[in-house]
Tab-separated table of C-alpha atoms and ligand atoms in Angstrom:
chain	number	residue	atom	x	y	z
A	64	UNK	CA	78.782	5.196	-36.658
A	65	UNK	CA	77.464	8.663	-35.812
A	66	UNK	CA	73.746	8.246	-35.398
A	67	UNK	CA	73.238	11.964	-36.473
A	68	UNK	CA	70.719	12.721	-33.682
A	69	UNK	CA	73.251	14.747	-31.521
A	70	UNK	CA	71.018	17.874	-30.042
A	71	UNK	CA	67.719	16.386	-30.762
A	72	UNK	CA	65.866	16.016	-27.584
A	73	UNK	CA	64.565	12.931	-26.195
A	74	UNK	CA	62.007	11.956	-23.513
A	75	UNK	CA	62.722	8.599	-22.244
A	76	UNK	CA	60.283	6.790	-19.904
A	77	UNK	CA	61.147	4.453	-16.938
A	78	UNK	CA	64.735	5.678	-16.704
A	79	UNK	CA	66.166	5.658	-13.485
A	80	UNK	CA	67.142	1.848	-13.900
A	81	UNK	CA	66.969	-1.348	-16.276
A	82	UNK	CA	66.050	-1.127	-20.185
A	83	UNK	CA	64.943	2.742	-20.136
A	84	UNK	CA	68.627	4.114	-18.333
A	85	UNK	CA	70.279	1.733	-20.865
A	86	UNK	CA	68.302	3.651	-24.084
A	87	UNK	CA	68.650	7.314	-22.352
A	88	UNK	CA	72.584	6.311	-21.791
A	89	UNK	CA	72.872	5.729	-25.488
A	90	UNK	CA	71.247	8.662	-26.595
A	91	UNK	CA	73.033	10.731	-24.001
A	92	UNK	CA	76.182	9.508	-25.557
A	93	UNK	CA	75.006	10.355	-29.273
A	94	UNK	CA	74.835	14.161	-27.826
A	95	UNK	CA	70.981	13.925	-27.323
A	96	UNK	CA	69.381	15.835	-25.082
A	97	UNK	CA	67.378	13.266	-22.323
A	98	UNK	CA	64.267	14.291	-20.368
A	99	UNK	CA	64.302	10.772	-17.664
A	100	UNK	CA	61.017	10.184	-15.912
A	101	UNK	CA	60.108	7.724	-12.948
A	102	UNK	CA	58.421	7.919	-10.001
A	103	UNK	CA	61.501	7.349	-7.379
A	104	UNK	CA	62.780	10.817	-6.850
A	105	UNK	CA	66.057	9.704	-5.484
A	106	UNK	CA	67.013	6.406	-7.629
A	107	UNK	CA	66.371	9.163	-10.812
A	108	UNK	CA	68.677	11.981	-9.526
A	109	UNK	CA	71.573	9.534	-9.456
A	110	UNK	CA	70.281	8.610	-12.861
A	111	UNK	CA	70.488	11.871	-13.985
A	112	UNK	CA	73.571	12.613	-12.450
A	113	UNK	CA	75.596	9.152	-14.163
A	114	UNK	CA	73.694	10.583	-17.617
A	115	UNK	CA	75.412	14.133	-17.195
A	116	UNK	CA	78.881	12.599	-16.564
A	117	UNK	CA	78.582	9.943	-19.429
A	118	UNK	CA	76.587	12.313	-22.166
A	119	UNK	CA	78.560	13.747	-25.257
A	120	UNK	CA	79.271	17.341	-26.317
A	121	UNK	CA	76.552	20.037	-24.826
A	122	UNK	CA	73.276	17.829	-24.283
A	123	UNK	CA	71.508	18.147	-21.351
A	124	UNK	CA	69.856	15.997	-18.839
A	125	UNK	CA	66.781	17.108	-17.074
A	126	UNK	CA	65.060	14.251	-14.772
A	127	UNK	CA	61.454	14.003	-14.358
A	128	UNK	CA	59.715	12.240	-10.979
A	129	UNK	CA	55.971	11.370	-12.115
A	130	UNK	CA	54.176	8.351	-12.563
A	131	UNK	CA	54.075	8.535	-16.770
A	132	UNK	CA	50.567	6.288	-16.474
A	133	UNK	CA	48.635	9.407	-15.138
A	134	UNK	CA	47.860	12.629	-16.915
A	135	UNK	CA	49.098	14.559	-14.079
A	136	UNK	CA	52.826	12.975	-14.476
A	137	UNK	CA	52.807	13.391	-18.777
A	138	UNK	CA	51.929	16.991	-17.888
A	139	UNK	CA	54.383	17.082	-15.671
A	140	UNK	CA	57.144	16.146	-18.962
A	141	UNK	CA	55.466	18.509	-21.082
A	142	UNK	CA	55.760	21.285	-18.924
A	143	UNK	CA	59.638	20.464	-18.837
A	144	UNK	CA	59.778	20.811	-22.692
A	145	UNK	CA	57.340	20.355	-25.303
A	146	UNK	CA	58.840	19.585	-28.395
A	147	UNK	CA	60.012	16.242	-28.129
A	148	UNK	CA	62.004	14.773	-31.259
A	149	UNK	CA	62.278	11.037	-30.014
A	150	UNK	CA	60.423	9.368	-27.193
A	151	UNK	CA	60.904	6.187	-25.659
A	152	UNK	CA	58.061	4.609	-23.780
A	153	UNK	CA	57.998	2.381	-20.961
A	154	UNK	CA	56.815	1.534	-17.691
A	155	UNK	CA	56.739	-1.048	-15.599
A	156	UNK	CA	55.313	-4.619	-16.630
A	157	UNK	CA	52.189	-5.659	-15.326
A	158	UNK	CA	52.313	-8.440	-12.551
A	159	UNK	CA	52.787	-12.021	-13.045
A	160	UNK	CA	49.495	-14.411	-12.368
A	161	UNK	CA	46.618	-16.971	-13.361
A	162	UNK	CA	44.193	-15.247	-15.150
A	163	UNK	CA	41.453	-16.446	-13.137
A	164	UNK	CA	42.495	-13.814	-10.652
A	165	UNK	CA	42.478	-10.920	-12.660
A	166	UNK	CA	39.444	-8.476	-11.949
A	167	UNK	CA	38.263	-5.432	-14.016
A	168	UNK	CA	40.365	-3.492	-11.732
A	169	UNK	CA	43.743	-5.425	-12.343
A	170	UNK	CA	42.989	-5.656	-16.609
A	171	UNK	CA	42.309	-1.521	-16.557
A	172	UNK	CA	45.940	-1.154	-14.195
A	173	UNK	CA	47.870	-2.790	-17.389
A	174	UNK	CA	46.024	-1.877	-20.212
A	175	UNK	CA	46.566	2.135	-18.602
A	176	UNK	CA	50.446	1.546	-18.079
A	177	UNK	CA	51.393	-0.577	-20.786
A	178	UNK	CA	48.656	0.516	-23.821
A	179	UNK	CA	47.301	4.020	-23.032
A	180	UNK	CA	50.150	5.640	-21.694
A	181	UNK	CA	52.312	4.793	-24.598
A	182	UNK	CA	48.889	5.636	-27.029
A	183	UNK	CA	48.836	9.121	-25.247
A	184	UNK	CA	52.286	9.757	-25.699
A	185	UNK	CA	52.339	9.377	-29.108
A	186	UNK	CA	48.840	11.230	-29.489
A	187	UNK	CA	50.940	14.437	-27.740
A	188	UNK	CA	53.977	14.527	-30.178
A	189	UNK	CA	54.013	12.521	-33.335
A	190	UNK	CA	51.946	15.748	-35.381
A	191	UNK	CA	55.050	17.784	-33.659
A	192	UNK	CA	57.380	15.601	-34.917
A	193	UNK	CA	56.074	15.769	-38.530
A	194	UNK	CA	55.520	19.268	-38.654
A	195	UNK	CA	59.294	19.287	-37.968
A	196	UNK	CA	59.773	16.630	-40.427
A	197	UNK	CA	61.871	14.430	-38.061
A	198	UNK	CA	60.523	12.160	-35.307
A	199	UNK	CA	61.076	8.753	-33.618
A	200	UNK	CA	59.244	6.730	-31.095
A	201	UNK	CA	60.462	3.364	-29.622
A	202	UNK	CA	57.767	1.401	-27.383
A	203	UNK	CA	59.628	-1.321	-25.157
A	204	UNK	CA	57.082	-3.806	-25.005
A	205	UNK	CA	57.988	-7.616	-24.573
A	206	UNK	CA	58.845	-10.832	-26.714
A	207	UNK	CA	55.501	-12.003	-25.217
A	208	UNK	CA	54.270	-10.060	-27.661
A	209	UNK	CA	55.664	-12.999	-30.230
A	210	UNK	CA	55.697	-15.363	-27.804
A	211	UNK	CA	53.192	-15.012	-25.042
A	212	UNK	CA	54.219	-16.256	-21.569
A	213	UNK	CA	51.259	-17.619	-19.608
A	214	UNK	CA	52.270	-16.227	-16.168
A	215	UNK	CA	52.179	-12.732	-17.913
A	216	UNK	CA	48.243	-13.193	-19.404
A	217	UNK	CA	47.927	-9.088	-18.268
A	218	UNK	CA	51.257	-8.016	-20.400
A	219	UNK	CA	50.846	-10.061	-23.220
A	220	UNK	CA	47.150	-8.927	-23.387
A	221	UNK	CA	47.841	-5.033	-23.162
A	222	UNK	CA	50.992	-4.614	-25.064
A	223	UNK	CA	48.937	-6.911	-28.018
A	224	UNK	CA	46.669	-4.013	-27.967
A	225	UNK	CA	49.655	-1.449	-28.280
A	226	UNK	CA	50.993	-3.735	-31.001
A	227	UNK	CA	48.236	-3.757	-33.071
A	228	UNK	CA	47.528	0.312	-32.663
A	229	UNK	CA	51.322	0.734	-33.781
A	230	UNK	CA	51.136	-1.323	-37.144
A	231	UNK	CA	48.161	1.099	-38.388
A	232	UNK	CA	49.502	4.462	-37.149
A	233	UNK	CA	53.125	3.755	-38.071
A	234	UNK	CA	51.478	3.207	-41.611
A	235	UNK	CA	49.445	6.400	-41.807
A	236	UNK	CA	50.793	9.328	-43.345
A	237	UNK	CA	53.544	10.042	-40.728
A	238	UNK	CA	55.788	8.077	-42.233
A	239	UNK	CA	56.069	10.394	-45.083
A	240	UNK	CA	56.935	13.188	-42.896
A	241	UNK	CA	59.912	11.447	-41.234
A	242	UNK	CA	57.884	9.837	-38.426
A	243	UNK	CA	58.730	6.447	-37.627
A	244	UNK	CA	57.427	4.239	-34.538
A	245	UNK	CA	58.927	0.959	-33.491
A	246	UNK	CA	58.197	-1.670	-31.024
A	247	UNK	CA	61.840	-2.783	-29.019
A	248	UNK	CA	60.550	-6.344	-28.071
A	249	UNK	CA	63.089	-7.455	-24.955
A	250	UNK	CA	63.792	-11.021	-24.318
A	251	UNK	CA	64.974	-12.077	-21.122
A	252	UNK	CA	67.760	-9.200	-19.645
A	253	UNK	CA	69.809	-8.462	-16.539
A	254	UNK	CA	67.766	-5.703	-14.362
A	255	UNK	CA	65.991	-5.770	-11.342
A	256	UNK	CA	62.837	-6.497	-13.003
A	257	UNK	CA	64.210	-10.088	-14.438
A	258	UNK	CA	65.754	-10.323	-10.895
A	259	UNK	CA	62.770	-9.698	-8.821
A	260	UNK	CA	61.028	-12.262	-11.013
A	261	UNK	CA	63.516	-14.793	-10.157
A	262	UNK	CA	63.256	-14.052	-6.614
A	263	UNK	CA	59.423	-14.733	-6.691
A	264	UNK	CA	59.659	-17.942	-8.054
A	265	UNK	CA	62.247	-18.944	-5.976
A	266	UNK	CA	59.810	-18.083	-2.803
A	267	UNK	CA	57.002	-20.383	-4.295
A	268	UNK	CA	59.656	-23.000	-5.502
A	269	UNK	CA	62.249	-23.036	-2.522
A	270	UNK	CA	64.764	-23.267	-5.784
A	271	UNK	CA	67.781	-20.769	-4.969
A	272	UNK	CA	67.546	-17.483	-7.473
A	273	UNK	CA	71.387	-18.677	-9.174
A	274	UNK	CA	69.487	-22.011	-10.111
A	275	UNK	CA	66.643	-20.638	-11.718
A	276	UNK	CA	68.477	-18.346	-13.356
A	277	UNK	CA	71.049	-20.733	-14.972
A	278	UNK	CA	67.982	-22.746	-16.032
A	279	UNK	CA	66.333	-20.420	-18.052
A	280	UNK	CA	69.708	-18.970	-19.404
A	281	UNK	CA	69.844	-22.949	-20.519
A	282	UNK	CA	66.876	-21.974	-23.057
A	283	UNK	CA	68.473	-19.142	-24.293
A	284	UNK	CA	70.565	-19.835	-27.521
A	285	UNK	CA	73.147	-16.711	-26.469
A	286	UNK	CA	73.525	-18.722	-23.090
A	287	UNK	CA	73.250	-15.220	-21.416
A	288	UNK	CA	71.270	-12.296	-20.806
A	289	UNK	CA	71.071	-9.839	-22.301
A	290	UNK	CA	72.450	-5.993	-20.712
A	291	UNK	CA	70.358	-2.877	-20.632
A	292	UNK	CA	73.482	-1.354	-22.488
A	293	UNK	CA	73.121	-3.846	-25.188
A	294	UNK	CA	69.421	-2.809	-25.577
A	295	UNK	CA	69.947	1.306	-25.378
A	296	UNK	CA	72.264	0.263	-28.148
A	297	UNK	CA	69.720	-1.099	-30.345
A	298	UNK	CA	67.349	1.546	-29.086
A	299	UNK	CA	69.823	4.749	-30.042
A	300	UNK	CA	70.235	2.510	-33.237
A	301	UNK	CA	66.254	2.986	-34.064
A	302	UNK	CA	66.114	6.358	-33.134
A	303	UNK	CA	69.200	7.316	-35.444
A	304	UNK	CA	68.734	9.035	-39.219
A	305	UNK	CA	69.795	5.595	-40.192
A	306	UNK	CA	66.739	3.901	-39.668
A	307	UNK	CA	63.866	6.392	-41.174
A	308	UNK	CA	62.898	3.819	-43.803
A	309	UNK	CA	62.274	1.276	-40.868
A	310	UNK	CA	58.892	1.792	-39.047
A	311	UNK	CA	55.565	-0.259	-37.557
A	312	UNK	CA	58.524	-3.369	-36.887
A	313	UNK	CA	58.313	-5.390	-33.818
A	314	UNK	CA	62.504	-5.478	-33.202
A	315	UNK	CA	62.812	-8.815	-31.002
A	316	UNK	CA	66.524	-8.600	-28.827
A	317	UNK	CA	66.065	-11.942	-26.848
A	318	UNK	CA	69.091	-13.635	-27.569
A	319	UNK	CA	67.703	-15.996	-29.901
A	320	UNK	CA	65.443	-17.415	-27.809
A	321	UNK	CA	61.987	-17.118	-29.804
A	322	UNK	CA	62.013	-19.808	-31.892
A	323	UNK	CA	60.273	-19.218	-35.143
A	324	UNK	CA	61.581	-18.549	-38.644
A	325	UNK	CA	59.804	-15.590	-38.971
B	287	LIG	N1	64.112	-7.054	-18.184
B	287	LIG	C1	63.552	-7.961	-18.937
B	287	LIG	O1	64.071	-9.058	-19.074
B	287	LIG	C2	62.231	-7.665	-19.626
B	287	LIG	C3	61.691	-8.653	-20.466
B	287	LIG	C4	60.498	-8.400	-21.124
B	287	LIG	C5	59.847	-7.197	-20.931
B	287	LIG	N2	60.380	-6.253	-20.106
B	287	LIG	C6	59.642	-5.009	-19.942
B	287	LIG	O2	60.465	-3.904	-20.221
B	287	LIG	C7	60.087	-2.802	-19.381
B	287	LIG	C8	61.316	-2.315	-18.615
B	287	LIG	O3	61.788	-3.395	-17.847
B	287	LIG	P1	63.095	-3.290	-16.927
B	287	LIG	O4	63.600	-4.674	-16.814
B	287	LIG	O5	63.978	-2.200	-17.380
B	287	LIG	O6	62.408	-2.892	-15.531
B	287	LIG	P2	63.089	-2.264	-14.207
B	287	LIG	O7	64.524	-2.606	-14.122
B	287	LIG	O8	62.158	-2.667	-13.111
B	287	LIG	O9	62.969	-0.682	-14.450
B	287	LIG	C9	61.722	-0.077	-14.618
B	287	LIG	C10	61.907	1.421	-14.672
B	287	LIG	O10	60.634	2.029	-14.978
B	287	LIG	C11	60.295	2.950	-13.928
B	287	LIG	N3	58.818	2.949	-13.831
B	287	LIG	C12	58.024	1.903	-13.518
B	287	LIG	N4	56.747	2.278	-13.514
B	287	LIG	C13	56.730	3.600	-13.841
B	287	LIG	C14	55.696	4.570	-13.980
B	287	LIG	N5	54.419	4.251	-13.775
B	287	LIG	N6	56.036	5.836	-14.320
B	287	LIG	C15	57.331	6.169	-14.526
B	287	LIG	N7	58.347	5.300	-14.409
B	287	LIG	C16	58.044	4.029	-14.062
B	287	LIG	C17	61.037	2.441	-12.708
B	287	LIG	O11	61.247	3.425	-11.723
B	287	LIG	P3	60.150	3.697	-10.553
B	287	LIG	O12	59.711	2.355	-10.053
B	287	LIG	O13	60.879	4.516	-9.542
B	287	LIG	O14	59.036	4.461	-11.204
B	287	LIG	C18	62.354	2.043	-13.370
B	287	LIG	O15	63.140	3.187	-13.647
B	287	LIG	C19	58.970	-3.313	-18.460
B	287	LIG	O16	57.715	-2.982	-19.009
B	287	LIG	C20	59.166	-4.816	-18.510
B	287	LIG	O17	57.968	-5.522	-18.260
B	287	LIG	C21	61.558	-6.464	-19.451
């Protein structure tokens, strides 16, 4: 299916590894042009450089190293180009925890990366995008957003917040003009993040990573995870032509594993 985005021009967030390489590797395919940010320099040139050998026709691949949760690093993307026709936003989640631990400090931290930043984002280009008559946003946000996970009190807290900003400006009169804005809700998938996590509890449990792993894959109706290619897929999908009449959804890609009807 030809997505009919080719030389639109995307900014994709958190894209030197994980979920946000898998969405700008999709686009990049579809012949869109991909501004990547993250704050490793050198883990986002070899980004960039895997982009430029796997993206289709003429589309370019610029790489941005900021910190997209302060003003100084979405200046930074703007000043690269302005007139974004898609953006993807992401960032890393907020720490794991017991709630009881969690100061001002720690709550202002996560509602900044995973609420404000994406809020600011859209602030800078969805009027763009509408004047132009063709615009997408995708927030990846989390299935605790359906399903909070206790651990997570900080992510499922902030991105709630995001959530519930989304439904009402999704609604407003952008989508007339072509705008839409989607949350991309990831269950549990194969990056470093889901591995880092395993490695933590395997510290505090003296379980081996492998076993905790296969254990939680156990709750998982696909039996698997899921692959950062499989969710740029679904990503690329949302951003296409194809899906203007979708927007304010919360998409879940976990596998199966929340388990309501609805
Ligand atoms: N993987 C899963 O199973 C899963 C499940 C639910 C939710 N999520 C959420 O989905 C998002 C992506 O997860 P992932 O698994 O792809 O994580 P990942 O593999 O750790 O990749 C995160 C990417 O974001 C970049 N990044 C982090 N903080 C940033 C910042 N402040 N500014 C710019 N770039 C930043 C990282 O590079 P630098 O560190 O160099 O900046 C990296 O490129 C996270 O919010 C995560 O909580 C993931």
């Amino acid at each position: 299916m030809d997505l009919g985005i080719a030389g639109k021009t995307a900014l994709v967030c958190g894209a030197s590894k994980g979920l946000g390489y898998g969405s700008a590797l999709a686009l990049a395919q579809e012949g869109v042009n991909v501004v990547i940010v993250a704050r490793g320099a050198e883990a986002l040139q070899e980004a960039a450089a895997r982009l430029e050998a796997a993206r289709s026709g003429n589309a370019f691949v610029k790489a941005v190293a900021a910190d997209i949760t302060t003003e100084e690093g979405r200046a930074a993307v703007f000043a690269v180009h302005k007139d974004y026709d898609i953006v993807v936003t992401n960032a890393g989640g907020p720490p794991p925890g017991d709630f009881r631990d969690w100061d001002r400090e720690a709550w202002i931290r996560a509602v900044d990366a995973n609420m404000l930043t994406p809020i600011a984002l859209i602030q800078a280009t969805v009027d763009g995008m509408a004047a132009r008559g063709f615009g997408r946003i995708v927030n990846i946000t989390s299935s605790a957003v359906k399903a909070p996970i206790d651990i997570l009190g900080l992510s499922n807290g902030a991105r709630s917040g995001l959530t519930g900003f989304v439904a009402g400006v999704a609604r407003s009169g952008l989508a007339a003009q072509g705008v839409t804005i989607n949350n991309l809700l990831p269950g549990a998938f194969d990056t470093d993040r889901l591995r880092n996590t395993a490695l933590g509890t395997a510290k505090k449990t003296g379980q081996s990573v492998e076993a905790i792993q296969e254990a939680r894959k156990k709750n998982i109706p696909a039996r698997r995870f899921g692959t950062a290619e499989e969710f740029g897929a679904i990503c690329a999908f949302l951003c296409s032509v194809h899906a203007g009449y979708m927007t304010g959804q919360n998409v879940l890609a976990d596998g199966g594993a929340y388990p309501g009807t609805y």
